[in-house]
JSON list of C-alpha atoms in Angstrom, two decimals:
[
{"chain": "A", "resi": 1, "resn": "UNK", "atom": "CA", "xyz": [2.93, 0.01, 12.19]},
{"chain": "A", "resi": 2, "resn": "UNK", "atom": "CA", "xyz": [1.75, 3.03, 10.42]},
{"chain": "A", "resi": 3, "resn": "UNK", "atom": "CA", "xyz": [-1.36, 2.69, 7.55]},
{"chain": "A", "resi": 4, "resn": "UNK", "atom": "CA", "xyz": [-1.54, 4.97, 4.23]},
{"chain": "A", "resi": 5, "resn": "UNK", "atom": "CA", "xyz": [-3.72, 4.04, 1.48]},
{"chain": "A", "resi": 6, "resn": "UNK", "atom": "CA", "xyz": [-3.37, 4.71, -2.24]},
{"chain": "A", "resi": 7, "resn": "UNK", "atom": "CA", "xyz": [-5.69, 5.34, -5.32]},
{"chain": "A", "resi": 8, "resn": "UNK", "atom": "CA", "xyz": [-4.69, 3.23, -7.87]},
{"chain": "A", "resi": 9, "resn": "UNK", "atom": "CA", "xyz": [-4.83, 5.64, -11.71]},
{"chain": "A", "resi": 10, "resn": "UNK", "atom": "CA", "xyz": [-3.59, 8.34, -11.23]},
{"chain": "A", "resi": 11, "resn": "UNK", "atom": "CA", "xyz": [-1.01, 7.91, -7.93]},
{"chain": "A", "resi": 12, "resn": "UNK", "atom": "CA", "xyz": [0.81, 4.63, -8.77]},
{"chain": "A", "resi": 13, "resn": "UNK", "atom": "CA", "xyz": [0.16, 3.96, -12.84]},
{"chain": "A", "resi": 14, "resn": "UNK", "atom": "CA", "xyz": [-0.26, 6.11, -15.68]},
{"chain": "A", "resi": 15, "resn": "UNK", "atom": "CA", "xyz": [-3.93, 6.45, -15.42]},
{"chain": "A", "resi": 16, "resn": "UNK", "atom": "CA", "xyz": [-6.21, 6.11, -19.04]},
{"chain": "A", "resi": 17, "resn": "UNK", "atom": "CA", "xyz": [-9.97, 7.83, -20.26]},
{"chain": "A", "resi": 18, "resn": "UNK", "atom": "CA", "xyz": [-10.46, 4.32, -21.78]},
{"chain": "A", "resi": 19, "resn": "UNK", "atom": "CA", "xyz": [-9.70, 2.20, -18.50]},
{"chain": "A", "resi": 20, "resn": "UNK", "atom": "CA", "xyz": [-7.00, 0.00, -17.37]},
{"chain": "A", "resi": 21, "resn": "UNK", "atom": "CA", "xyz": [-7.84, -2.77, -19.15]},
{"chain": "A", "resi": 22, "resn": "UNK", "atom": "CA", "xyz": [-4.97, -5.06, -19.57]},
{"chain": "A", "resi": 23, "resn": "UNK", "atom": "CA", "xyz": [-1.52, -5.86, -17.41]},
{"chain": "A", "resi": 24, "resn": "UNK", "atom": "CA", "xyz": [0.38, -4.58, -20.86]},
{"chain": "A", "resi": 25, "resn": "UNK", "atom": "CA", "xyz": [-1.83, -1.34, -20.18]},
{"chain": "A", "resi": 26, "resn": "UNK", "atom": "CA", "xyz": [-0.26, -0.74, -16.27]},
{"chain": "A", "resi": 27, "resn": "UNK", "atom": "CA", "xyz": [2.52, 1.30, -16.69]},
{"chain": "A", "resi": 28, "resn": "UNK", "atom": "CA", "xyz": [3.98, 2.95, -13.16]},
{"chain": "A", "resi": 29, "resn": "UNK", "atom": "CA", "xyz": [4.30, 6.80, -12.71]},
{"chain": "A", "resi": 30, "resn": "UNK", "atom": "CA", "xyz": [7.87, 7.69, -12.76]},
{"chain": "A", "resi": 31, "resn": "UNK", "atom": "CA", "xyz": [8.93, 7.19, -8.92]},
{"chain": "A", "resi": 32, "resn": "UNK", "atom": "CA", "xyz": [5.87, 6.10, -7.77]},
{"chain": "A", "resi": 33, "resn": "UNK", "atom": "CA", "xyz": [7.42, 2.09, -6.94]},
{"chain": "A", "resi": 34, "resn": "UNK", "atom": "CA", "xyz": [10.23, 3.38, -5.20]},
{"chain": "A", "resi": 35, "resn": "UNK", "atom": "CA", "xyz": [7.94, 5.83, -3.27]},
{"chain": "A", "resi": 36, "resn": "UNK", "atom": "CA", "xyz": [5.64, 2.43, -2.28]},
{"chain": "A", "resi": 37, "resn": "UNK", "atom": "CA", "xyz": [9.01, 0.69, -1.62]},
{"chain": "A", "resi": 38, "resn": "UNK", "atom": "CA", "xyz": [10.67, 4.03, 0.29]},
{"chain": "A", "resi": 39, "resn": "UNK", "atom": "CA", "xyz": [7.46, 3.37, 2.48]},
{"chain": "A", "resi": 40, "resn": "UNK", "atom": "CA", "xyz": [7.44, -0.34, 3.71]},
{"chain": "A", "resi": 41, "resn": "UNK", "atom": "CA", "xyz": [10.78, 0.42, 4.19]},
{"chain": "A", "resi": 42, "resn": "UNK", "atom": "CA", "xyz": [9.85, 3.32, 7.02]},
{"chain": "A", "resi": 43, "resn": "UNK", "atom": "CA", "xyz": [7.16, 1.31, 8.51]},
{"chain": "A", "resi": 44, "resn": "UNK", "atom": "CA", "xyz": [4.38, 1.84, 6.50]},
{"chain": "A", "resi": 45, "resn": "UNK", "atom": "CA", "xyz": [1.29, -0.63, 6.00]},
{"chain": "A", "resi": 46, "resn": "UNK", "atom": "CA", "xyz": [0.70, 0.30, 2.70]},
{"chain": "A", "resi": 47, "resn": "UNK", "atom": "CA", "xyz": [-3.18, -0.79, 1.48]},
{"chain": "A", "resi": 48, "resn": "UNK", "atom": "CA", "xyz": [-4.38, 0.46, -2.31]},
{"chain": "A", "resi": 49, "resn": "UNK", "atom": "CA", "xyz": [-8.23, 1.41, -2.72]},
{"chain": "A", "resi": 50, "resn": "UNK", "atom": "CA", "xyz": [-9.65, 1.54, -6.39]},
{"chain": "A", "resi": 51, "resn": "UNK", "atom": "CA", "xyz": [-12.68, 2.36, -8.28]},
{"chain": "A", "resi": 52, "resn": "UNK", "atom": "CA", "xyz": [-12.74, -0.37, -10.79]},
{"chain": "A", "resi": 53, "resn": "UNK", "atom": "CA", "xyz": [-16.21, 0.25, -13.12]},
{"chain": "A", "resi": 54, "resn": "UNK", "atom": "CA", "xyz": [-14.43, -1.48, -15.67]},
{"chain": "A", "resi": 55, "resn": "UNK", "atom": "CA", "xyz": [-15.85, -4.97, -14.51]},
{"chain": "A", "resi": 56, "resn": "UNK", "atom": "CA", "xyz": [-19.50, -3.20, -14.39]},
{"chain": "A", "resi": 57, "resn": "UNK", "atom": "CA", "xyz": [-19.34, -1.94, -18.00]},
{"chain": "A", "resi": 58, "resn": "UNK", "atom": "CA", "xyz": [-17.63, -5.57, -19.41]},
{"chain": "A", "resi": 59, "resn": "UNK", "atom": "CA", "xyz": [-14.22, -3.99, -20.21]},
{"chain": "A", "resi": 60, "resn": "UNK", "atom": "CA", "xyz": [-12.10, -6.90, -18.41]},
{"chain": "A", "resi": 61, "resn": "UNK", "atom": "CA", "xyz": [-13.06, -9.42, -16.01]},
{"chain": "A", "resi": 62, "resn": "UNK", "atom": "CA", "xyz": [-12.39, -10.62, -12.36]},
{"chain": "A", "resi": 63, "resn": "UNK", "atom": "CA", "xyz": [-8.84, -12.89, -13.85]},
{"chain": "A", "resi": 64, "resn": "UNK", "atom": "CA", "xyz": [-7.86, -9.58, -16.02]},
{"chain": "A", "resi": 65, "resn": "UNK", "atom": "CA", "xyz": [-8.26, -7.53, -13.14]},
{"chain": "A", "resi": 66, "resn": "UNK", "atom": "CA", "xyz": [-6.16, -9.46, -10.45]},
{"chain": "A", "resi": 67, "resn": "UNK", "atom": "CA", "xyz": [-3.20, -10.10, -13.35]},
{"chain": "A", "resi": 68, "resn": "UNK", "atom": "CA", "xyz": [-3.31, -6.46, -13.37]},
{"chain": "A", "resi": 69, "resn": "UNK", "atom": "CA", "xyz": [-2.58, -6.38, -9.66]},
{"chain": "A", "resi": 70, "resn": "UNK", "atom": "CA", "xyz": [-0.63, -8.78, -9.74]},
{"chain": "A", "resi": 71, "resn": "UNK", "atom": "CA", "xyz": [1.72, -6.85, -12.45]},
{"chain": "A", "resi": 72, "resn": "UNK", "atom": "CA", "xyz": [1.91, -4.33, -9.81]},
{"chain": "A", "resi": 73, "resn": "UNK", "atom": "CA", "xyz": [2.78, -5.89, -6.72]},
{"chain": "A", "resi": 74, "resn": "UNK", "atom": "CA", "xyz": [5.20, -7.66, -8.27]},
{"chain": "A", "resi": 75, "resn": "UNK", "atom": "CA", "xyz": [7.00, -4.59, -9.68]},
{"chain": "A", "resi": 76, "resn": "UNK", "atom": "CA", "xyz": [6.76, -3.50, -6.26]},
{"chain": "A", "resi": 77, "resn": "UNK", "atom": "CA", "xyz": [7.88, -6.21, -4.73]},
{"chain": "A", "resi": 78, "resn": "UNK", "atom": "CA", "xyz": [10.93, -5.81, -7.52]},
{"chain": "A", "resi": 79, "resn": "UNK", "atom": "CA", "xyz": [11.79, -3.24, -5.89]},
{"chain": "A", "resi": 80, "resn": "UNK", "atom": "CA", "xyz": [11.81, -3.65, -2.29]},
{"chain": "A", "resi": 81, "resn": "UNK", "atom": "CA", "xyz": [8.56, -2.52, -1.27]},
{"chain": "A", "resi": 82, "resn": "UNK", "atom": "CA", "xyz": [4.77, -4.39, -0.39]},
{"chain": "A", "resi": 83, "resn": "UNK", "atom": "CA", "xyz": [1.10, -3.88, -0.65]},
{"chain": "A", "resi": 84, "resn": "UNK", "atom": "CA", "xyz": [-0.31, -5.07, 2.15]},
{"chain": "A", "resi": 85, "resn": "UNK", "atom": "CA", "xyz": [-4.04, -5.32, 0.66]},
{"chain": "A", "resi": 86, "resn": "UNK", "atom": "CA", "xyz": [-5.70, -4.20, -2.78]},
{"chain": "A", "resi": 87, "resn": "UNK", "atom": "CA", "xyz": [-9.49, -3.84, -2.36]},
{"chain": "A", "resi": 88, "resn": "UNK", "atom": "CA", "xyz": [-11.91, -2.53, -5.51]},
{"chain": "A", "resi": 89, "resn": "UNK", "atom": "CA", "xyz": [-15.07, -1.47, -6.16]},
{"chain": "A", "resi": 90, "resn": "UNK", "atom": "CA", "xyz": [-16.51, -4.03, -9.11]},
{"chain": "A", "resi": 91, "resn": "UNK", "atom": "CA", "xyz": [-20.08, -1.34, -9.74]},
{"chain": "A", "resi": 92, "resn": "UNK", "atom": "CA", "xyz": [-20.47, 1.17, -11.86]},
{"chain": "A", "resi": 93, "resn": "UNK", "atom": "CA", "xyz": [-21.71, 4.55, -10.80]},
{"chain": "A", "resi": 94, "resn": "UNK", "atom": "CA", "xyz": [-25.06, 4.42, -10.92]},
{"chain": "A", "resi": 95, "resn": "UNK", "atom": "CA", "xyz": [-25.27, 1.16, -8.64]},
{"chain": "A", "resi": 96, "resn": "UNK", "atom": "CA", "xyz": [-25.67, 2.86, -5.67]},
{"chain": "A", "resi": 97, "resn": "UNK", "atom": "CA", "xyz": [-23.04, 1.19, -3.57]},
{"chain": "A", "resi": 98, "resn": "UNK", "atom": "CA", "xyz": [-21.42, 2.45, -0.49]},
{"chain": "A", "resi": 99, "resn": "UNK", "atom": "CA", "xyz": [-18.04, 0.68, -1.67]},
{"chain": "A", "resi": 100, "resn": "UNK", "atom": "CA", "xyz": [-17.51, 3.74, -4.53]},
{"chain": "A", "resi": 101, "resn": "UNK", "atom": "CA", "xyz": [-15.41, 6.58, -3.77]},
{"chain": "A", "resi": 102, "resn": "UNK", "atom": "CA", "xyz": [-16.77, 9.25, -2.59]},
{"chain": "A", "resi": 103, "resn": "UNK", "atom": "CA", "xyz": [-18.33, 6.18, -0.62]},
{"chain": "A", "resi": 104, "resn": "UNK", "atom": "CA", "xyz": [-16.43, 5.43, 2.13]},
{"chain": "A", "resi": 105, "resn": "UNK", "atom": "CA", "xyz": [-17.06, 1.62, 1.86]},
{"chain": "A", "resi": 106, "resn": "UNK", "atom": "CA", "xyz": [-13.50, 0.99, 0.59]},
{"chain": "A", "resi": 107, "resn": "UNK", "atom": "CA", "xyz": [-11.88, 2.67, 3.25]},
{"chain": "A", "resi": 108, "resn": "UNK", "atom": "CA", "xyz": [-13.83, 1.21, 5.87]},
{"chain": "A", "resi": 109, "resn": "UNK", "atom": "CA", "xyz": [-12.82, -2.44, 4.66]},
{"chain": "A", "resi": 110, "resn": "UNK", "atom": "CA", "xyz": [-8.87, -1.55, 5.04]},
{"chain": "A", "resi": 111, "resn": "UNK", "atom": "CA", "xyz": [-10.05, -0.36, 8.69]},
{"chain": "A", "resi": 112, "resn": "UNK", "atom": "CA", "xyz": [-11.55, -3.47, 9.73]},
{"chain": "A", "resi": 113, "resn": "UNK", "atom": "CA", "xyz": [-9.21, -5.44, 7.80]},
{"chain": "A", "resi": 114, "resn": "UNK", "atom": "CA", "xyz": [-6.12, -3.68, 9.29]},
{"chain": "A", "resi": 115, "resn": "UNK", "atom": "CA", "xyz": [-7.63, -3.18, 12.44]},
{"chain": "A", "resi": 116, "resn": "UNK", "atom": "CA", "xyz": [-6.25, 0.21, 12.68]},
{"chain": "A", "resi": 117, "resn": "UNK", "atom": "CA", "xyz": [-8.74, 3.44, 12.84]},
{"chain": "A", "resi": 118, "resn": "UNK", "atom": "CA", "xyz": [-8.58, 5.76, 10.22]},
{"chain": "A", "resi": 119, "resn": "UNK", "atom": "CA", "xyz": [-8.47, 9.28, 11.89]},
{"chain": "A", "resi": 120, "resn": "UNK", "atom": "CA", "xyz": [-5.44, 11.22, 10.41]},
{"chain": "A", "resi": 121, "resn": "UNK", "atom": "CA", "xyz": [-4.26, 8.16, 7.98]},
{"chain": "A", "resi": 122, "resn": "UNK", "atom": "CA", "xyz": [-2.96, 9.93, 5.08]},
{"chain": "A", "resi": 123, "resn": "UNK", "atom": "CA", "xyz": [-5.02, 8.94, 1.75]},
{"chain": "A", "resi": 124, "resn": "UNK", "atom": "CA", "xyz": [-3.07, 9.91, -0.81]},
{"chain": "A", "resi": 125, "resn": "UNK", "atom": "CA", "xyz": [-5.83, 10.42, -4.65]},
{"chain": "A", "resi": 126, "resn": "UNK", "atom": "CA", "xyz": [-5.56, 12.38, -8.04]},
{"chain": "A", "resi": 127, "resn": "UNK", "atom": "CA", "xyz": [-9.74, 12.98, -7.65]},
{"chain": "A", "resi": 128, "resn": "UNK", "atom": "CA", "xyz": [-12.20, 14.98, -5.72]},
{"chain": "A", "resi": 129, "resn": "UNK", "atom": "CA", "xyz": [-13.71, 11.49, -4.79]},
{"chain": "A", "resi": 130, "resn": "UNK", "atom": "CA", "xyz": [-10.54, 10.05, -3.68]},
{"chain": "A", "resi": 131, "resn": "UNK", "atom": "CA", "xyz": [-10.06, 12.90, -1.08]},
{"chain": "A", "resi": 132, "resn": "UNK", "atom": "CA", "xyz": [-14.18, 12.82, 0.12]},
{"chain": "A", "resi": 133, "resn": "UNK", "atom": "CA", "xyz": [-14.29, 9.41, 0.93]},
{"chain": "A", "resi": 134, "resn": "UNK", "atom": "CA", "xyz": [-11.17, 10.19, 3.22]},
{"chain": "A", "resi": 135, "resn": "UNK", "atom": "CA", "xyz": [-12.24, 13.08, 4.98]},
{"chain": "A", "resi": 136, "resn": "UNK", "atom": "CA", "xyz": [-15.90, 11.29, 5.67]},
{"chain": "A", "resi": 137, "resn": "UNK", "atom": "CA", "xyz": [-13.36, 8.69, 7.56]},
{"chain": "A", "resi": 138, "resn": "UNK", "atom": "CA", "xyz": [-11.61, 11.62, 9.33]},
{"chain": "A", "resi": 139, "resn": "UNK", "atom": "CA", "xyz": [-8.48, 10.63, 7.38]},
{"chain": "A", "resi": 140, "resn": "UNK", "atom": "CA", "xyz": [-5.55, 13.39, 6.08]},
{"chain": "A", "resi": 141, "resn": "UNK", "atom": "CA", "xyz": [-6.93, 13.36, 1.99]},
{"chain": "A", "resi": 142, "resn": "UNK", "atom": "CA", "xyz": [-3.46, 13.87, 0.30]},
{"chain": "A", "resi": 143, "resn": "UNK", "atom": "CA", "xyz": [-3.94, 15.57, -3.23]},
{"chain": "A", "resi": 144, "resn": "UNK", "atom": "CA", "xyz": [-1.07, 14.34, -5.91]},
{"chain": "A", "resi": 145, "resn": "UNK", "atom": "CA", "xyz": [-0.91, 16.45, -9.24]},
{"chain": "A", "resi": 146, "resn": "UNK", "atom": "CA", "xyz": [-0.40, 13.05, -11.19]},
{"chain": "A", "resi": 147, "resn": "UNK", "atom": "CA", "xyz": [-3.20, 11.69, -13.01]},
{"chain": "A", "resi": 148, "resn": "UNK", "atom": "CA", "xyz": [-6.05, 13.47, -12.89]},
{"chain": "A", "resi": 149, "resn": "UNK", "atom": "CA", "xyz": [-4.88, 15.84, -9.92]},
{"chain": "A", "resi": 150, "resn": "UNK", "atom": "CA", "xyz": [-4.07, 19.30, -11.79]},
{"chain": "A", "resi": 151, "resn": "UNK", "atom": "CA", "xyz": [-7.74, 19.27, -13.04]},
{"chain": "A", "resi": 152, "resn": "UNK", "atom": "CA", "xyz": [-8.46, 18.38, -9.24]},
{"chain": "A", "resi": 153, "resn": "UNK", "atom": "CA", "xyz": [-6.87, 21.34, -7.29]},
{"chain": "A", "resi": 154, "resn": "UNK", "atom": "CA", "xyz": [-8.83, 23.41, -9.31]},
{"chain": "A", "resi": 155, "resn": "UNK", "atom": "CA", "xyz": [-11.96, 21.97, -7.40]},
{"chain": "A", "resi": 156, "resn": "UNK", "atom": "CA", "xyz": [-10.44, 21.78, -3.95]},
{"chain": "A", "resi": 157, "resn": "UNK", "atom": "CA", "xyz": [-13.29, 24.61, -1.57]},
{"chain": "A", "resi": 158, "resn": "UNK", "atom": "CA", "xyz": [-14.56, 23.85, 1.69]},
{"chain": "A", "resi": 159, "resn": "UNK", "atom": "CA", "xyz": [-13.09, 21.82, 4.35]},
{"chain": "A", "resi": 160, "resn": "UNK", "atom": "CA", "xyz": [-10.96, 20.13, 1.19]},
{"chain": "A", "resi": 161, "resn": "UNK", "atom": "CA", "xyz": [-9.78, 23.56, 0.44]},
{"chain": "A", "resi": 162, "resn": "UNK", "atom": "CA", "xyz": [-6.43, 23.11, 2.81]},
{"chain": "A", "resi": 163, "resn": "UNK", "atom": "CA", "xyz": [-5.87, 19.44, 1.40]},
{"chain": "A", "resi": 164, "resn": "UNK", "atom": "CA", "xyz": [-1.75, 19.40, 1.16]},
{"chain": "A", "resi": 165, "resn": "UNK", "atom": "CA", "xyz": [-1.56, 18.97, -2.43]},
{"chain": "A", "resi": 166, "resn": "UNK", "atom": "CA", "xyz": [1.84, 17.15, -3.34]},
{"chain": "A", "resi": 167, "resn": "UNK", "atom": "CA", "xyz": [3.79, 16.69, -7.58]},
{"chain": "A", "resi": 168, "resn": "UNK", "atom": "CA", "xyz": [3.49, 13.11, -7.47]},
{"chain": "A", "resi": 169, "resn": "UNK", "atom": "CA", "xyz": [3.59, 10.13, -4.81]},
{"chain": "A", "resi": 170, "resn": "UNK", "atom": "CA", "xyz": [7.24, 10.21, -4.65]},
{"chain": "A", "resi": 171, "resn": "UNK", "atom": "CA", "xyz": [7.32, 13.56, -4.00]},
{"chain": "A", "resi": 172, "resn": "UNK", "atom": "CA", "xyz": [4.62, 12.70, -0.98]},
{"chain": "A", "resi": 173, "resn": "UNK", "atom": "CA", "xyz": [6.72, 9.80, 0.51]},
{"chain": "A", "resi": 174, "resn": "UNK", "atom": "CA", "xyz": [9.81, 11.70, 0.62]},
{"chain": "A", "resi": 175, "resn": "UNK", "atom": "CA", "xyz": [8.13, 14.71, 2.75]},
{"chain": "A", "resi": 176, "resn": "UNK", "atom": "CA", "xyz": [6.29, 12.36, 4.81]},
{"chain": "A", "resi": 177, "resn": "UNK", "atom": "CA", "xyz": [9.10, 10.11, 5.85]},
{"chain": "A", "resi": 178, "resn": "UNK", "atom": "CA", "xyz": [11.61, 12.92, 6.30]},
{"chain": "A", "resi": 179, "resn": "UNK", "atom": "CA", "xyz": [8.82, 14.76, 8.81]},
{"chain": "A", "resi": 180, "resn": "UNK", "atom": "CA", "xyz": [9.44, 11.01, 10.88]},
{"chain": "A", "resi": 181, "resn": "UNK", "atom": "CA", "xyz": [13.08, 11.08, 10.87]},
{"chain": "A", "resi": 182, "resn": "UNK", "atom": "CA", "xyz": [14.58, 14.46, 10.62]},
{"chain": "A", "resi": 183, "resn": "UNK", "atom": "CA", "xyz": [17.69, 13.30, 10.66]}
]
Protein backbone atom coordinates (compact mmCIF):
# COMPACT_ATOMS: atom_id res chain seq x y z
CA UNK A 1 0.00 0.00 0.00
CA UNK A 2 1.07 3.37 -1.07
CA UNK A 3 0.77 6.62 1.66
CA UNK A 4 -0.10 10.38 0.49
CA UNK A 5 -1.15 12.85 2.94
CA UNK A 6 -3.42 15.88 2.52
CA UNK A 7 -3.79 19.46 4.02
CA UNK A 8 -7.09 19.91 4.94
CA UNK A 9 -8.26 24.11 3.72
CA UNK A 10 -7.25 24.64 0.93
CA UNK A 11 -6.77 20.88 -0.92
CA UNK A 12 -10.03 19.10 0.07
CA UNK A 13 -12.65 22.09 1.33
CA UNK A 14 -13.15 25.52 0.40
CA UNK A 15 -10.75 26.97 2.81
CA UNK A 16 -12.01 30.45 4.99
CA UNK A 17 -9.81 33.77 6.64
CA UNK A 18 -12.34 33.30 9.51
CA UNK A 19 -11.73 29.43 10.15
CA UNK A 20 -13.64 26.35 9.60
CA UNK A 21 -15.76 26.61 12.25
CA UNK A 22 -18.81 24.59 11.76
CA UNK A 23 -19.76 21.16 9.62
CA UNK A 24 -22.39 23.66 7.65
CA UNK A 25 -19.04 25.72 6.99
CA UNK A 26 -17.07 22.43 5.12
CA UNK A 27 -17.84 22.69 1.75
CA UNK A 28 -15.52 20.28 -0.72
CA UNK A 29 -13.41 21.79 -3.63
CA UNK A 30 -14.98 20.86 -6.82
CA UNK A 31 -13.33 17.27 -7.56
CA UNK A 32 -11.45 17.07 -4.69
CA UNK A 33 -13.84 13.75 -3.14
CA UNK A 34 -13.62 11.96 -6.20
CA UNK A 35 -9.82 12.69 -6.37
CA UNK A 36 -9.65 11.12 -2.46
CA UNK A 37 -12.00 8.36 -3.76
CA UNK A 38 -9.97 7.97 -7.41
CA UNK A 39 -7.09 7.26 -4.80
CA UNK A 40 -8.20 4.42 -2.35
CA UNK A 41 -9.36 3.11 -5.34
CA UNK A 42 -5.51 2.85 -6.87
CA UNK A 43 -4.08 1.76 -3.67
CA UNK A 44 -3.56 4.67 -1.85
CA UNK A 45 -3.43 5.01 2.12
CA UNK A 46 -4.76 8.23 2.18
CA UNK A 47 -3.95 10.15 5.84
CA UNK A 48 -5.09 14.14 6.16
CA UNK A 49 -2.71 16.49 8.34
CA UNK A 50 -4.24 19.89 9.58
CA UNK A 51 -3.34 22.98 11.37
CA UNK A 52 -6.35 23.49 13.48
CA UNK A 53 -5.60 26.96 15.77
CA UNK A 54 -9.14 27.29 15.86
CA UNK A 55 -9.40 25.17 19.18
CA UNK A 56 -6.37 27.47 20.61
CA UNK A 57 -8.15 30.78 19.93
CA UNK A 58 -11.90 29.29 21.28
CA UNK A 59 -13.50 29.33 17.80
CA UNK A 60 -15.03 25.63 18.09
CA UNK A 61 -14.23 22.89 20.32
CA UNK A 62 -12.86 19.25 20.36
CA UNK A 63 -16.98 17.77 19.46
CA UNK A 64 -17.23 20.73 16.66
CA UNK A 65 -14.08 19.77 15.31
CA UNK A 66 -14.50 15.89 14.89
CA UNK A 67 -18.37 16.57 13.42
CA UNK A 68 -16.44 18.50 11.01
CA UNK A 69 -14.40 15.45 10.13
CA UNK A 70 -16.78 13.49 10.36
CA UNK A 71 -18.85 15.59 7.55
CA UNK A 72 -15.95 14.82 5.48
CA UNK A 73 -15.23 11.33 5.66
CA UNK A 74 -18.51 10.62 5.25
CA UNK A 75 -18.84 12.54 1.96
CA UNK A 76 -15.92 10.61 1.10
CA UNK A 77 -16.95 7.61 2.02
CA UNK A 78 -20.26 8.70 -0.24
CA UNK A 79 -18.36 8.45 -2.75
CA UNK A 80 -16.25 5.50 -2.78
CA UNK A 81 -13.18 6.62 -1.28
CA UNK A 82 -11.46 6.51 2.68
CA UNK A 83 -9.32 8.44 5.02
CA UNK A 84 -7.33 6.28 6.63
CA UNK A 85 -6.34 8.78 9.63
CA UNK A 86 -7.07 12.62 10.34
CA UNK A 87 -4.49 14.01 12.81
CA UNK A 88 -4.50 18.04 13.93
CA UNK A 89 -2.62 20.35 15.56
CA UNK A 90 -5.04 21.84 18.59
CA UNK A 91 -2.07 25.14 19.39
CA UNK A 92 -1.93 28.19 18.13
CA UNK A 93 1.20 29.63 16.63
CA UNK A 94 2.92 31.00 19.16
CA UNK A 95 2.83 27.67 21.36
CA UNK A 96 5.87 26.47 20.25
CA UNK A 97 4.90 22.96 19.31
CA UNK A 98 6.64 20.63 17.02
CA UNK A 99 3.07 19.25 15.88
CA UNK A 100 2.50 22.78 13.63
CA UNK A 101 3.29 22.83 10.10
CA UNK A 102 6.19 23.86 9.18
CA UNK A 103 6.75 21.41 12.25
CA UNK A 104 7.09 18.18 11.15
CA UNK A 105 5.30 16.67 14.23
CA UNK A 106 2.16 15.88 12.19
CA UNK A 107 3.84 14.09 9.65
CA UNK A 108 5.88 12.13 11.85
CA UNK A 109 2.65 10.76 13.71
CA UNK A 110 1.15 9.35 10.20
CA UNK A 111 4.79 7.67 9.96
CA UNK A 112 4.70 5.88 13.08
CA UNK A 113 1.12 5.39 12.88
CA UNK A 114 1.27 3.92 9.32
CA UNK A 115 4.41 2.41 9.82
CA UNK A 116 5.55 3.42 6.48
CA UNK A 117 8.71 5.96 6.06
CA UNK A 118 8.12 9.08 4.58
CA UNK A 119 10.96 9.59 1.96
CA UNK A 120 9.31 10.49 -1.45
CA UNK A 121 5.50 10.28 -0.01
CA UNK A 122 3.80 12.86 -1.93
CA UNK A 123 2.29 15.70 0.51
CA UNK A 124 0.03 17.35 -1.37
CA UNK A 125 -0.65 21.63 0.59
CA UNK A 126 -2.00 25.10 -0.66
CA UNK A 127 0.91 26.80 1.93
CA UNK A 128 4.57 27.35 2.19
CA UNK A 129 4.21 25.46 5.60
CA UNK A 130 2.42 22.60 4.19
CA UNK A 131 5.31 21.92 1.69
CA UNK A 132 8.35 22.61 4.64
CA UNK A 133 7.18 20.29 6.98
CA UNK A 134 7.32 17.70 4.00
CA UNK A 135 10.55 18.29 2.66
CA UNK A 136 12.12 18.31 6.48
CA UNK A 137 10.58 14.53 6.26
CA UNK A 138 12.27 13.99 2.84
CA UNK A 139 8.74 13.70 1.41
CA UNK A 140 7.69 14.93 -2.50
CA UNK A 141 5.78 18.57 -1.15
CA UNK A 142 3.02 18.71 -3.88
CA UNK A 143 1.88 22.45 -4.40
CA UNK A 144 -2.10 22.70 -5.43
CA UNK A 145 -3.26 26.24 -6.72
CA UNK A 146 -6.57 25.76 -4.61
CA UNK A 147 -6.89 27.55 -1.50
CA UNK A 148 -4.31 29.53 -0.66
CA UNK A 149 -1.80 28.04 -3.37
CA UNK A 150 -1.68 30.91 -6.16
CA UNK A 151 -0.46 33.32 -3.38
CA UNK A 152 1.95 30.26 -2.56
CA UNK A 153 3.86 29.68 -5.89
CA UNK A 154 4.71 33.07 -5.71
CA UNK A 155 6.96 32.14 -2.62
CA UNK A 156 8.24 28.82 -3.87
CA UNK A 157 12.85 29.62 -3.92
CA UNK A 158 15.28 27.27 -2.75
CA UNK A 159 15.13 23.62 -2.64
CA UNK A 160 11.02 24.28 -2.78
CA UNK A 161 11.64 26.14 -5.92
CA UNK A 162 11.08 22.78 -8.23
CA UNK A 163 7.95 21.73 -6.02
CA UNK A 164 5.48 20.23 -8.96
CA UNK A 165 2.82 22.65 -8.52
CA UNK A 166 -0.61 21.03 -9.67
CA UNK A 167 -4.69 23.23 -10.43
CA UNK A 168 -6.30 21.41 -7.77
CA UNK A 169 -6.17 17.82 -6.03
CA UNK A 170 -8.07 16.28 -8.74
CA UNK A 171 -5.96 17.48 -11.14
CA UNK A 172 -2.93 15.83 -8.84
CA UNK A 173 -4.64 12.37 -8.50
CA UNK A 174 -5.31 12.02 -12.05
CA UNK A 175 -1.44 12.64 -13.06
CA UNK A 176 -0.29 10.61 -10.28
CA UNK A 177 -2.34 7.54 -10.87
CA UNK A 178 -2.00 7.64 -14.65
CA UNK A 179 2.14 7.80 -14.08
CA UNK A 180 1.20 4.05 -12.14
CA UNK A 181 -0.81 2.64 -14.83
CA UNK A 182 -0.06 3.96 -18.21
CA UNK A 183 -2.38 2.09 -19.67
Amino acid sequence: MKLIILDRDGVINQDSDTYIKHPDEWQPIDGSLDAIARLSRAGYRVFVATNQSGLARGLFDIETLNRIHQKMVDAVQQVGGHIEAIVFCPHGPDEGCDCRKPGSGLYEAIAERSQTGLRDVPIVGDSLRDLEAAAKVGAQPILVRSGNGEKTVKQLSGKLAQTPVYENLNSYALQLINEMDPQ
